[in-house]
Short mmCIF file of C-alpha atoms in Angstrom, two decimals:
data_model
loop_
_atom_site.label_atom_id
_atom_site.label_comp_id
_atom_site.label_asym_id
_atom_site.label_seq_id
_atom_site.Cartn_x
_atom_site.Cartn_y
_atom_site.Cartn_z
CA MET V 1 13.42 19.25 6.34
CA THR V 2 16.06 19.30 3.62
CA ASP V 3 18.91 17.07 2.60
CA SER V 4 21.39 19.65 3.92
CA GLU V 5 20.34 19.10 7.52
CA THR V 6 22.77 17.69 10.02
CA HIS V 7 23.36 13.99 10.60
CA ASP V 8 21.78 14.24 14.06
CA GLU V 9 18.55 15.54 12.56
CA LEU V 10 18.55 12.84 9.93
CA PHE V 11 19.40 9.98 12.23
CA PRO V 12 18.55 10.85 15.84
CA SER V 13 18.89 8.42 18.70
CA VAL V 14 16.42 5.55 18.91
CA THR V 15 13.70 5.89 21.54
CA SER V 16 11.71 3.07 23.10
CA ASP V 17 8.17 3.88 21.92
CA PRO V 18 6.24 2.20 20.32
CA ALA V 19 7.15 -1.27 21.54
CA TYR V 20 6.36 -3.65 18.72
CA GLN V 21 7.37 -7.24 19.36
CA LEU V 22 7.53 -10.21 17.02
CA CYS V 23 4.60 -12.50 17.83
CA HIS V 24 4.02 -14.83 14.89
CA THR V 25 5.90 -16.24 11.93
CA LEU V 26 3.49 -17.42 9.23
CA THR V 27 4.28 -19.89 6.46
CA ALA V 28 2.21 -20.92 3.43
CA HIS V 29 3.80 -19.36 0.35
CA THR V 30 6.50 -21.18 -1.59
CA ARG V 31 8.17 -18.07 -3.01
CA SER V 32 8.89 -14.56 -1.72
CA ILE V 33 6.15 -12.36 -0.25
CA THR V 34 5.22 -9.48 -2.55
CA ALA V 35 2.21 -7.80 -0.92
CA LEU V 36 0.28 -7.68 2.35
CA LYS V 37 -3.04 -5.96 3.07
CA PHE V 38 -5.38 -5.78 6.05
CA SER V 39 -9.11 -5.71 5.40
CA PRO V 40 -10.73 -2.38 6.42
CA ASP V 41 -12.08 -3.92 9.64
CA ASP V 42 -8.74 -5.66 10.38
CA SER V 43 -10.44 -9.05 10.53
CA LEU V 44 -8.32 -10.44 7.68
CA LEU V 45 -4.74 -10.22 6.54
CA VAL V 46 -4.25 -11.12 2.88
CA SER V 47 -0.83 -12.04 1.53
CA ALA V 48 0.35 -12.38 -2.06
CA GLY V 49 3.47 -14.04 -3.36
CA ALA V 50 5.70 -14.63 -6.33
CA ASP V 51 4.16 -18.12 -6.36
CA GLY V 52 0.87 -16.66 -7.64
CA TRP V 53 -1.07 -17.54 -4.50
CA LEU V 54 -3.22 -15.46 -2.17
CA HIS V 55 -3.44 -16.56 1.45
CA PHE V 56 -5.87 -15.37 4.11
CA TRP V 57 -4.95 -15.09 7.79
CA GLU V 58 -6.51 -14.21 11.12
CA PRO V 59 -4.09 -11.43 12.12
CA MET V 60 -4.45 -11.64 15.90
CA THR V 61 -3.73 -15.36 16.16
CA GLY V 62 -1.85 -15.92 12.92
CA GLU V 63 -4.25 -18.73 11.96
CA HIS V 64 -4.22 -19.68 8.29
CA LEU V 65 -7.81 -19.50 7.03
CA ARG V 66 -7.51 -20.44 3.36
CA GLY V 67 -5.49 -19.89 0.21
CA PHE V 68 -5.84 -20.28 -3.53
CA LEU V 69 -3.87 -19.95 -6.75
CA ALA V 70 -4.85 -16.56 -8.16
CA HIS V 71 -2.44 -16.51 -11.13
CA LYS V 72 -0.06 -18.95 -12.75
CA ALA V 73 2.52 -16.14 -12.68
CA GLY V 74 3.62 -14.08 -9.70
CA VAL V 75 1.36 -11.56 -7.98
CA ASN V 76 3.07 -8.19 -7.42
CA ASP V 77 0.36 -6.30 -5.54
CA ILE V 78 -3.16 -6.59 -4.15
CA SER V 79 -5.88 -4.12 -3.18
CA ILE V 80 -8.90 -4.66 -0.95
CA SER V 81 -12.01 -2.59 -1.64
CA LEU V 82 -13.14 -0.28 1.16
CA ASP V 83 -16.52 -2.03 1.25
CA SER V 84 -14.61 -5.22 2.19
CA LEU V 85 -16.20 -7.19 -0.65
CA TYR V 86 -13.35 -7.66 -3.11
CA VAL V 87 -9.63 -8.23 -3.50
CA ALA V 88 -7.89 -7.32 -6.76
CA THR V 89 -4.51 -8.52 -8.00
CA ALA V 90 -1.64 -7.17 -10.11
CA SER V 91 0.24 -9.97 -11.82
CA ASP V 92 3.32 -10.73 -13.88
CA ASP V 93 0.95 -12.20 -16.48
CA SER V 94 -0.14 -8.60 -17.33
CA THR V 95 -3.68 -9.08 -16.00
CA SER V 96 -5.60 -7.88 -12.97
CA VAL V 97 -8.28 -10.12 -11.48
CA VAL V 98 -11.01 -9.31 -8.95
CA TYR V 99 -12.09 -11.98 -6.44
CA LEU V 100 -14.57 -12.01 -3.58
CA LEU V 101 -12.77 -11.26 -0.32
CA ASN V 102 -15.11 -13.49 1.68
CA PRO V 103 -16.59 -16.09 -0.69
CA PRO V 104 -19.51 -18.26 0.42
CA GLN V 105 -18.56 -21.57 1.98
CA GLY V 106 -20.04 -24.83 0.83
CA VAL V 107 -22.73 -23.24 -1.36
CA ALA V 108 -23.07 -22.52 -5.05
CA TYR V 109 -21.43 -19.26 -6.02
CA GLN V 110 -23.81 -16.37 -6.73
CA PRO V 111 -22.46 -13.21 -8.37
CA PRO V 112 -22.60 -10.15 -6.06
CA THR V 113 -25.42 -7.71 -6.77
CA LEU V 114 -23.27 -4.61 -6.19
CA LEU V 115 -21.22 -5.18 -9.32
CA GLN V 116 -24.18 -6.67 -11.21
CA VAL V 117 -21.91 -9.37 -12.56
CA PRO V 118 -23.53 -11.30 -15.43
CA ALA V 119 -23.46 -15.08 -15.57
CA THR V 120 -20.83 -14.76 -18.28
CA TYR V 121 -18.66 -11.71 -18.75
CA PRO V 122 -19.05 -9.61 -21.91
CA GLY V 123 -17.00 -11.11 -24.72
CA GLU V 124 -15.57 -13.99 -22.74
CA GLN V 125 -17.37 -16.73 -24.71
CA GLN V 126 -16.24 -15.17 -27.97
CA GLU V 127 -12.67 -14.83 -26.80
CA SER V 128 -10.49 -16.92 -29.09
CA LYS V 129 -7.00 -15.75 -28.18
CA PRO V 130 -4.92 -18.44 -26.43
CA GLN V 131 -4.75 -17.05 -22.89
CA ALA V 132 -4.77 -20.23 -20.86
CA ALA V 133 -1.42 -19.34 -19.34
CA THR V 134 -2.74 -16.04 -17.97
CA GLU V 135 -6.15 -17.04 -16.68
CA PRO V 136 -6.20 -17.71 -12.94
CA ALA V 137 -7.35 -21.01 -11.62
CA SER V 138 -10.34 -21.09 -9.28
CA PRO V 139 -9.57 -23.90 -6.86
CA SER V 140 -11.54 -24.54 -3.72
CA THR V 141 -9.72 -24.73 -0.40
CA HIS V 142 -11.20 -25.15 3.08
CA GLY V 143 -14.62 -25.41 1.44
CA PHE V 144 -14.38 -22.00 -0.23
CA SER V 145 -14.73 -21.38 -3.95
CA HIS V 146 -12.74 -18.50 -5.44
CA PRO V 147 -13.99 -17.82 -8.96
CA ALA V 148 -12.73 -14.72 -10.73
CA ILE V 149 -15.58 -12.21 -11.00
CA ARG V 150 -13.61 -9.72 -13.09
CA ARG V 151 -10.57 -10.14 -15.31
CA PHE V 152 -8.94 -7.05 -16.79
CA VAL V 153 -6.68 -7.48 -19.83
CA GLY V 154 -5.04 -4.47 -21.46
CA HIS V 155 -1.48 -4.03 -20.26
CA THR V 156 1.37 -5.35 -22.41
CA ALA V 157 3.82 -6.02 -19.57
CA PRO V 158 3.66 -7.15 -15.92
CA ILE V 159 1.32 -5.13 -13.71
CA LEU V 160 3.16 -3.74 -10.71
CA SER V 161 0.45 -1.97 -8.70
CA VAL V 162 -3.32 -2.05 -8.26
CA ALA V 163 -5.71 0.14 -6.25
CA PHE V 164 -9.47 0.27 -5.74
CA SER V 165 -11.08 3.71 -5.70
CA PRO V 166 -12.68 4.79 -2.39
CA LYS V 167 -16.14 3.94 -3.77
CA SER V 168 -14.90 0.52 -4.92
CA ASN V 169 -16.37 1.06 -8.40
CA LEU V 170 -13.11 1.84 -10.21
CA LEU V 171 -9.76 0.08 -10.30
CA ALA V 172 -6.40 1.60 -11.20
CA THR V 173 -3.46 -0.48 -12.42
CA SER V 174 0.09 0.46 -13.39
CA SER V 175 2.65 -1.52 -15.32
CA PHE V 176 6.12 -2.02 -16.71
CA ASP V 177 4.60 -0.86 -20.00
CA GLU V 178 4.84 2.76 -18.68
CA SER V 179 1.07 3.23 -18.57
CA ALA V 180 -1.71 3.30 -16.01
CA ILE V 181 -5.25 2.17 -16.77
CA ILE V 182 -8.48 3.08 -14.98
CA TRP V 183 -11.07 0.31 -15.17
CA ASP V 184 -14.82 0.47 -14.60
CA VAL V 185 -15.37 -2.54 -12.36
CA ARG V 186 -19.15 -2.54 -12.72
CA ARG V 187 -19.07 -2.49 -16.52
CA ASN V 188 -15.96 -4.65 -16.82
CA SER V 189 -14.34 -2.17 -19.19
CA GLU V 190 -11.38 0.17 -19.63
CA LEU V 191 -12.33 3.77 -18.82
CA TRP V 192 -9.15 5.49 -19.89
CA ARG V 193 -5.45 4.89 -20.23
CA ILE V 194 -2.63 7.19 -19.11
CA PRO V 195 0.65 7.05 -21.05
CA ALA V 196 2.01 8.48 -17.86
CA HIS V 197 5.79 8.07 -17.70
CA ALA V 198 9.01 7.29 -19.53
CA ASP V 199 9.72 4.19 -17.43
CA ALA V 200 7.93 1.52 -15.41
CA ILE V 201 5.18 2.79 -13.08
CA TRP V 202 5.79 1.11 -9.77
CA CYS V 203 2.89 2.56 -7.84
CA VAL V 204 -0.62 3.89 -8.38
CA ALA V 205 -2.88 5.30 -5.63
CA TRP V 206 -6.14 7.22 -5.10
CA ASP V 207 -6.78 10.20 -2.86
CA THR V 208 -9.41 9.83 -0.13
CA ASP V 209 -12.17 11.45 -2.21
CA GLY V 210 -11.52 9.43 -5.35
CA GLU V 211 -10.99 12.63 -7.32
CA MET V 212 -7.26 12.33 -7.86
CA ILE V 213 -4.79 9.58 -8.76
CA LEU V 214 -1.04 9.50 -8.36
CA THR V 215 1.47 7.50 -10.35
CA ALA V 216 5.06 6.95 -9.22
CA SER V 217 7.69 5.81 -11.67
CA ALA V 218 11.22 4.59 -12.15
CA ASP V 219 11.73 7.77 -14.20
CA GLY V 220 11.97 9.66 -10.88
CA LEU V 221 8.62 11.44 -11.19
CA ILE V 222 5.35 11.42 -9.28
CA ARG V 223 2.38 12.67 -11.27
CA LEU V 224 -1.07 13.67 -10.03
CA TRP V 225 -4.06 13.12 -12.31
CA ASP V 226 -7.68 14.20 -12.40
CA ALA V 227 -9.56 10.93 -11.89
CA ASN V 228 -12.49 12.11 -14.00
CA SER V 229 -10.73 13.53 -17.05
CA GLY V 230 -7.29 11.91 -16.98
CA GLN V 231 -5.66 15.35 -17.12
CA CYS V 232 -2.24 15.71 -15.49
CA LEU V 233 -2.55 18.17 -12.60
CA LYS V 234 1.00 18.24 -11.28
CA THR V 235 4.42 16.65 -11.72
CA ILE V 236 6.68 16.24 -8.68
CA ASP V 237 10.34 15.32 -8.94
CA ASN V 238 13.04 14.65 -6.37
CA ASP V 239 16.43 16.28 -6.08
CA SER V 240 18.38 13.24 -7.28
CA ASN V 241 15.91 12.05 -9.93
CA SER V 242 16.01 8.66 -8.21
CA PRO V 243 13.42 6.03 -9.19
CA VAL V 244 10.29 6.35 -7.05
CA SER V 245 9.49 2.91 -5.68
CA HIS V 246 6.44 3.77 -3.61
CA ALA V 247 4.06 6.70 -3.11
CA ALA V 248 0.64 7.26 -1.56
CA PHE V 249 -1.63 10.01 -0.29
CA THR V 250 -2.04 10.74 3.39
CA ARG V 251 -5.53 10.84 4.88
CA PRO V 252 -6.92 13.44 4.26
CA SER V 253 -5.11 13.98 0.98
CA SER V 254 -3.28 17.26 1.55
CA PHE V 255 0.07 15.49 1.51
CA LEU V 256 1.70 12.52 -0.14
CA TYR V 257 4.69 10.44 0.87
CA SER V 258 7.21 8.54 -1.18
CA SER V 259 10.22 6.26 -1.12
CA THR V 260 13.02 6.46 -3.68
CA LEU V 261 15.95 4.24 -4.57
CA SER V 262 18.25 6.68 -2.83
CA SER V 263 17.42 5.50 0.70
CA LYS V 264 15.22 8.54 1.30
CA LEU V 265 11.60 8.93 2.36
CA ARG V 266 9.82 12.21 1.70
CA ILE V 267 6.54 13.89 2.58
CA TYR V 268 5.26 16.44 0.04
CA ASN V 269 2.65 19.17 0.18
CA ILE V 270 0.61 18.32 -2.91
CA HIS V 271 -0.39 21.94 -3.53
CA SER V 272 3.13 23.35 -3.59
CA GLY V 273 4.79 20.15 -4.80
CA LYS V 274 7.57 20.76 -2.27
CA ALA V 275 9.06 18.25 0.15
CA ILE V 276 8.31 19.26 3.74
CA ARG V 277 10.02 16.28 5.40
CA THR V 278 12.91 14.05 4.37
CA PHE V 279 13.84 10.94 6.35
CA ARG V 280 16.95 8.81 6.12
CA ALA V 281 19.07 6.76 8.48
CA PRO V 282 22.60 6.24 7.11
CA GLY V 283 23.97 2.84 7.98
CA MET V 284 20.60 1.56 9.16
CA PHE V 285 18.01 2.14 6.44
CA SER V 286 18.78 1.39 2.82
CA SER V 287 16.69 1.23 -0.34
CA GLU V 288 18.96 1.35 -3.37
CA ARG V 289 18.02 -1.71 -5.45
CA TRP V 290 14.69 -3.01 -4.16
CA ALA V 291 11.29 -1.32 -3.96
CA CYS V 292 10.95 -1.36 -0.19
CA PRO V 293 7.49 -0.37 1.10
CA VAL V 294 6.63 2.64 3.25
CA ILE V 295 3.45 3.50 5.20
CA ILE V 296 2.36 6.54 7.20
CA VAL V 297 0.30 5.81 10.30
CA GLU V 298 -2.10 8.73 10.80
CA ALA V 299 -1.75 11.62 8.39
CA PRO V 300 0.42 14.66 9.18
CA SER V 301 -2.44 17.04 8.29
CA SER V 302 -4.47 15.66 11.19
CA PHE V 303 -1.91 17.24 13.54
CA MET V 304 -1.88 20.71 12.00
CA GLU V 305 -2.92 23.74 14.03
CA SER V 306 -6.50 24.80 13.35
CA ASN V 307 -5.39 28.12 11.83
CA GLU V 308 -3.19 26.42 9.26
CA SER V 309 -4.48 25.66 5.78
CA PRO V 310 -3.07 22.66 3.91
CA HIS V 311 -3.57 24.68 0.71
CA GLN V 312 -0.85 27.12 1.75
CA GLN V 313 2.69 26.54 0.56
CA HIS V 314 4.56 25.58 3.71
CA SER V 315 8.21 25.05 4.36
CA SER V 316 9.17 22.35 6.84
CA GLU V 317 9.44 25.01 9.55
CA GLU V 318 5.87 26.18 8.87
CA ILE V 319 4.27 22.81 9.43
CA TYR V 320 2.95 22.70 12.97
CA LEU V 321 2.44 19.18 14.20
CA GLU V 322 0.74 18.35 17.46
CA LYS V 323 2.92 19.46 20.36
CA ASP V 324 1.38 17.68 23.31
CA ASN V 325 0.34 14.04 23.43
CA LYS V 326 -1.77 14.67 26.53
CA GLU V 327 -3.78 17.30 24.68
CA LYS V 328 -4.69 14.74 22.06
CA GLU V 329 -5.61 12.16 24.69
CA SER V 330 -7.97 14.66 26.34
CA LYS V 331 -9.57 15.36 22.96
CA THR V 332 -10.17 11.65 22.56
CA LYS V 333 -12.05 11.48 25.84
CA SER V 334 -14.10 14.64 25.36
CA ASN V 335 -14.92 14.42 21.67
CA PRO V 336 -16.69 11.23 20.55
CA ALA V 337 -16.14 12.23 16.93
CA TYR V 338 -12.38 11.90 17.39
CA PRO V 339 -11.23 8.56 15.92
CA LYS V 340 -11.18 5.73 18.44
CA ARG V 341 -7.91 4.53 16.96
CA SER V 342 -6.26 7.76 18.12
CA PHE V 343 -4.14 5.77 20.57
CA VAL V 344 -1.55 6.42 17.83
CA ARG V 345 -0.53 9.59 19.61
CA GLU V 346 1.82 10.89 16.97
CA ALA V 347 2.14 10.30 13.25
CA ARG V 348 4.74 7.71 12.32
CA ILE V 349 6.34 6.63 9.10
CA ILE V 350 7.17 2.93 8.81
CA ALA V 351 9.46 1.57 6.11
CA GLY V 352 11.08 -1.70 5.15
CA SER V 353 14.79 -1.79 4.43
CA GLU V 354 17.04 -3.84 2.16
CA ASN V 355 18.94 -5.14 5.19
CA GLY V 356 15.79 -6.79 6.57
CA LYS V 357 15.12 -4.13 9.20
CA ILE V 358 11.84 -2.25 9.59
CA MET V 359 12.35 1.38 10.56
CA ILE V 360 9.82 3.52 12.43
CA TRP V 361 10.20 7.31 12.59
CA ASN V 362 8.14 9.78 14.58
CA ILE V 363 7.18 12.45 12.05
CA GLN V 364 6.85 15.21 14.62
CA SER V 365 10.13 14.70 16.48
CA LYS V 366 12.02 13.22 13.49
CA GLN V 367 13.27 10.50 15.81
CA VAL V 368 13.65 6.83 14.99
CA THR V 369 11.34 5.36 17.59
CA GLN V 370 12.00 1.68 16.93
CA ILE V 371 13.83 -0.68 14.61
CA LEU V 372 12.14 -4.04 14.15
CA GLU V 373 15.03 -6.46 14.01
CA GLY V 374 16.53 -9.41 15.84
CA LYS V 375 17.66 -12.99 15.39
CA ASP V 376 14.20 -14.12 14.22
CA SER V 377 13.47 -11.12 12.00
CA HIS V 378 13.99 -10.74 8.25
CA THR V 379 17.44 -11.21 6.75
CA THR V 380 16.69 -10.09 3.18
CA PRO V 381 15.05 -6.96 1.68
CA VAL V 382 11.61 -6.25 3.11
CA THR V 383 9.26 -6.21 0.11
CA ALA V 384 5.82 -6.19 1.76
CA LEU V 385 4.42 -4.23 4.68
CA ALA V 386 0.96 -3.66 6.16
CA VAL V 387 -0.30 -1.89 9.28
CA SER V 388 -3.69 -2.49 10.89
CA SER V 389 -6.05 0.48 11.08
CA ASP V 390 -5.43 0.89 14.82
CA ALA V 391 -1.66 0.50 14.24
CA ARG V 392 -1.40 -2.28 16.82
CA ILE V 393 -0.24 -4.86 14.28
CA VAL V 394 2.49 -4.65 11.65
CA ALA V 395 2.82 -7.44 9.09
CA SER V 396 5.95 -7.81 6.98
CA GLY V 397 7.32 -10.04 4.26
CA SER V 398 10.63 -10.29 2.44
CA LEU V 399 12.63 -12.02 -0.27
CA GLU V 400 13.62 -14.90 2.00
CA MET V 401 13.47 -18.34 0.41
CA SER V 402 11.47 -19.52 3.41
CA ALA V 403 8.69 -17.10 2.28
CA VAL V 404 7.66 -16.23 5.82
CA ILE V 405 5.39 -13.45 7.05
CA LYS V 406 6.23 -11.76 10.35
CA ILE V 407 3.51 -10.40 12.65
CA TRP V 408 4.58 -7.66 15.07
CA LYS V 409 2.27 -6.41 17.82
CA SER V 410 2.25 -3.37 20.05
CA GLY V 411 0.49 -3.29 23.39
CA SER V 412 0.56 0.52 23.66
#
């Protein structure tokens, strides 16, 4: 799909599926919501805010479980390790801190054996630099203790994005200082640093194998890096050179998707570096000033015909997405290896907008399937978005002074 396509292709009529409805409005933060993440098993929703706090929620009921002050400055992003043991932060104080996702309750804290955390971290006792303003507090709430088990210091400006590797042993951070750093979590050390871009790096992400990293920057570029050597593998630009506010790999990692400050969402083939889909909705979806989040639910490559190779250079017309929902449903029943969460019958792209709306497109049909809006929805730019692994729950947050989190559920 290209930017020269007709208005009808870019903004087709809204259909009625899926039917997400607003179910809960959650309050705990005192400043705007900056990040939301579901744990891998969907048992927890973690929120981060400009107030420096992390809060933990039961996503089905909206119950507030606990919260603690993670940084004395704002938290811009969080990442939960795939082993469900840790949550890492990206903060305005230029540090990233790793905490236990589920700390012990009412017992003395014991360092986890996986990371082999020593009783004191290397060099911490000798540290003489005045960093009291950047060290997170470790308060106890609801009987839980939240000590920092890792603290990474190396950036010279606010950290904007953080991401655990698939094996949970490495952590990537990106910053306003135009660099990305890969940290060895086990050894509590910097592995290597990428002077990656000519402007702030708003997003960093891993591919599903942990072999490749992407960085997305305000300089309008997305770069792919070898996670082992730090070598740049590919540079991807967009037609307008607009700042890239968000980017991530699909699963599996044959494609990536991005959002730019030109109110456009794109899906790229990572091998050709070419955009195979472009989504926009003039008058409804806007992202010109704020880094509005975007998520793909179920990767496009999972819908490709069996005789298609993701390594080929495809145009948008050569990408064959699944044509029959019933065919996929029959596969689900006959093949136990097919993901149980395949009730998501077609790939969707979900994005927050500056007008407070949440847009959902069907990637196959290019149709807007739903707009999450209404009198009780967001009224300011949507700055945080998370989708549960089965896609039944969408969580959203915005710049509203009330600092509320909205929980949307689908019964389909």
